[in-house]
Amino acid sequence: MKKVFLASIFSLTLIGLTACGGGEEADSENGSASEGEDTASENGNDSNGEASYTIEAGIGLNNEHPQYEGLLEFKDIVEEETDGDIHVETYHSGQLGDDREMMEALQLNTQEVTIPSTAPMANFVEEFTVFDFPFLFPNEQVADKVLDGEIGDRLLDKLEEEEMVGLAYWENGFRDLTNSQHPVETAEDFNGLTLRTMENDLHLDAFEELGANPTPMAFGELFTAMQQGTVDGQENPLATIYLEGFYEVQDYYSDTHHVYSPFVFLMSKQFYDSLPDEYQTIVKDAAVEAGEFQREQNRKANEELLGSLEEEGMEITEVSDEARSEMAEIVQPVIDQYAEDIGTDFVDEVYEAVEEAEESVE
């Protein structure tokens, strides 16, 4: 019944929907591939007809997530604007690999598009680490301003040195906390909780500073680990928490909003450079337009899904601004350490951009 409900939220009319667990490796936050599933055929991508160019576009999350809906929007725009001369094949649930594997495939020009979170991208361009700084963005509107502005553009430009082209920022969203032990309302409530995190040093250090016991673990192992009590909880954006069914093994949800995670729409530089100028403009504009659509769908879904978690029996805790400020103060030494690693001048520019964005959206 919930799958039907979700389909109506996301306006997907796909058949054979699957909500399978992870396939995440070291740095990605993804779902897993479904064995034997032919996504290309499922989405009507079984033939590229007379197309001059084919784009294989893969993501890690499953086909119920707003990210996949955005990818289908990109496909529709590109194929319509090129009269089918560019054919887009879409793959979800990590069928083409985890985030890092797909980015490496872009570098080798064996895959054309992927849309990872920024955390694994720091392995290629260190400055992307700044987007994992706890409590950097106060809300989505400020994040949009910064990401779509000069700072965001500068980071996308750096990707060309890594044989990738960054075309747009999409939204993963604010990461929140779930656990099976007790509500987390203040910084003290983190004490002693064993929390699964991504294999990301900054995240590990921040949760240690808060008094938790962070445990890096591949996403595909997470559900079972929570079910068996190996870990008490985890942190992820709301859509992932619901769509992966974590409410089945978690009792408490807290809107900590401790990190805002963007997605970045990436294309193989070799492939992008092979396109005529007109087609380069089309794919760039399509990535931006589909990204705006995806952000809207993601936020709309979040409004619906919070109530759905409560219906499934989770206790919802709203974290106050004062409590977040206390958490931010506690993890400030970790932020200072990583700011030195990636360059304090650049980090200062990012925080200045955040302040300016806050003023402009008030």
Coordinates of C-alpha atoms in Angstrom, one line a residue, residues 118 121 125-133 136-137 142-159 166 168-169 262 264 284 295 342-357:
T118 CA 29.4 15.7 -2.9
M121 CA 33.5 13.9 -5.0
V125 CA 38.3 17.7 -5.9
E126 CA 39.2 18.3 -2.2
E127 CA 37.3 21.6 -1.9
F128 CA 34.0 19.7 -2.2
T129 CA 34.6 18.6 1.4
V130 CA 33.2 22.0 2.5
F131 CA 29.7 20.8 1.7
D132 CA 30.1 18.2 4.4
F133 CA 30.7 20.8 7.1
L136 CA 26.9 25.1 7.0
F137 CA 23.5 25.9 5.4
V142 CA 20.4 29.6 1.1
A143 CA 22.0 26.4 -0.2
D144 CA 20.4 27.1 -3.6
K145 CA 21.9 30.6 -3.7
V146 CA 25.4 29.4 -2.8
L147 CA 25.4 26.4 -5.0
D148 CA 24.0 28.2 -8.1
G149 CA 26.3 31.1 -7.5
E150 CA 30.0 31.9 -8.0
I151 CA 31.3 29.5 -5.4
G152 CA 29.3 26.6 -6.8
D153 CA 30.4 27.4 -10.4
R154 CA 34.1 27.6 -9.3
L155 CA 33.9 24.1 -7.9
L156 CA 32.2 22.7 -11.0
D157 CA 35.0 24.2 -13.1
K158 CA 37.6 22.3 -11.1
L159 CA 36.0 19.0 -12.3
G166 CA 29.8 19.5 -13.7
A168 CA 24.3 21.5 -12.3
Y169 CA 23.5 21.0 -8.6
P262 CA 23.8 18.4 -2.7
V264 CA 26.1 17.1 -8.6
K284 CA 23.6 21.8 -19.9
R295 CA 14.6 20.0 -6.0
I342 CA 41.3 22.5 2.2
G343 CA 42.3 26.1 2.6
T344 CA 41.0 28.6 5.1
D345 CA 40.8 31.4 2.5
F346 CA 38.4 29.3 0.4
V347 CA 36.4 28.2 3.4
D348 CA 36.0 31.8 4.5
E349 CA 34.7 32.7 1.1
V350 CA 32.1 30.0 1.4
Y351 CA 30.9 31.2 4.8
E352 CA 30.8 34.8 3.4
A353 CA 28.6 33.6 0.5
V354 CA 26.3 31.8 3.0
E355 CA 25.9 35.0 5.0
E356 CA 25.2 37.0 1.9
A357 CA 22.6 34.4 0.7

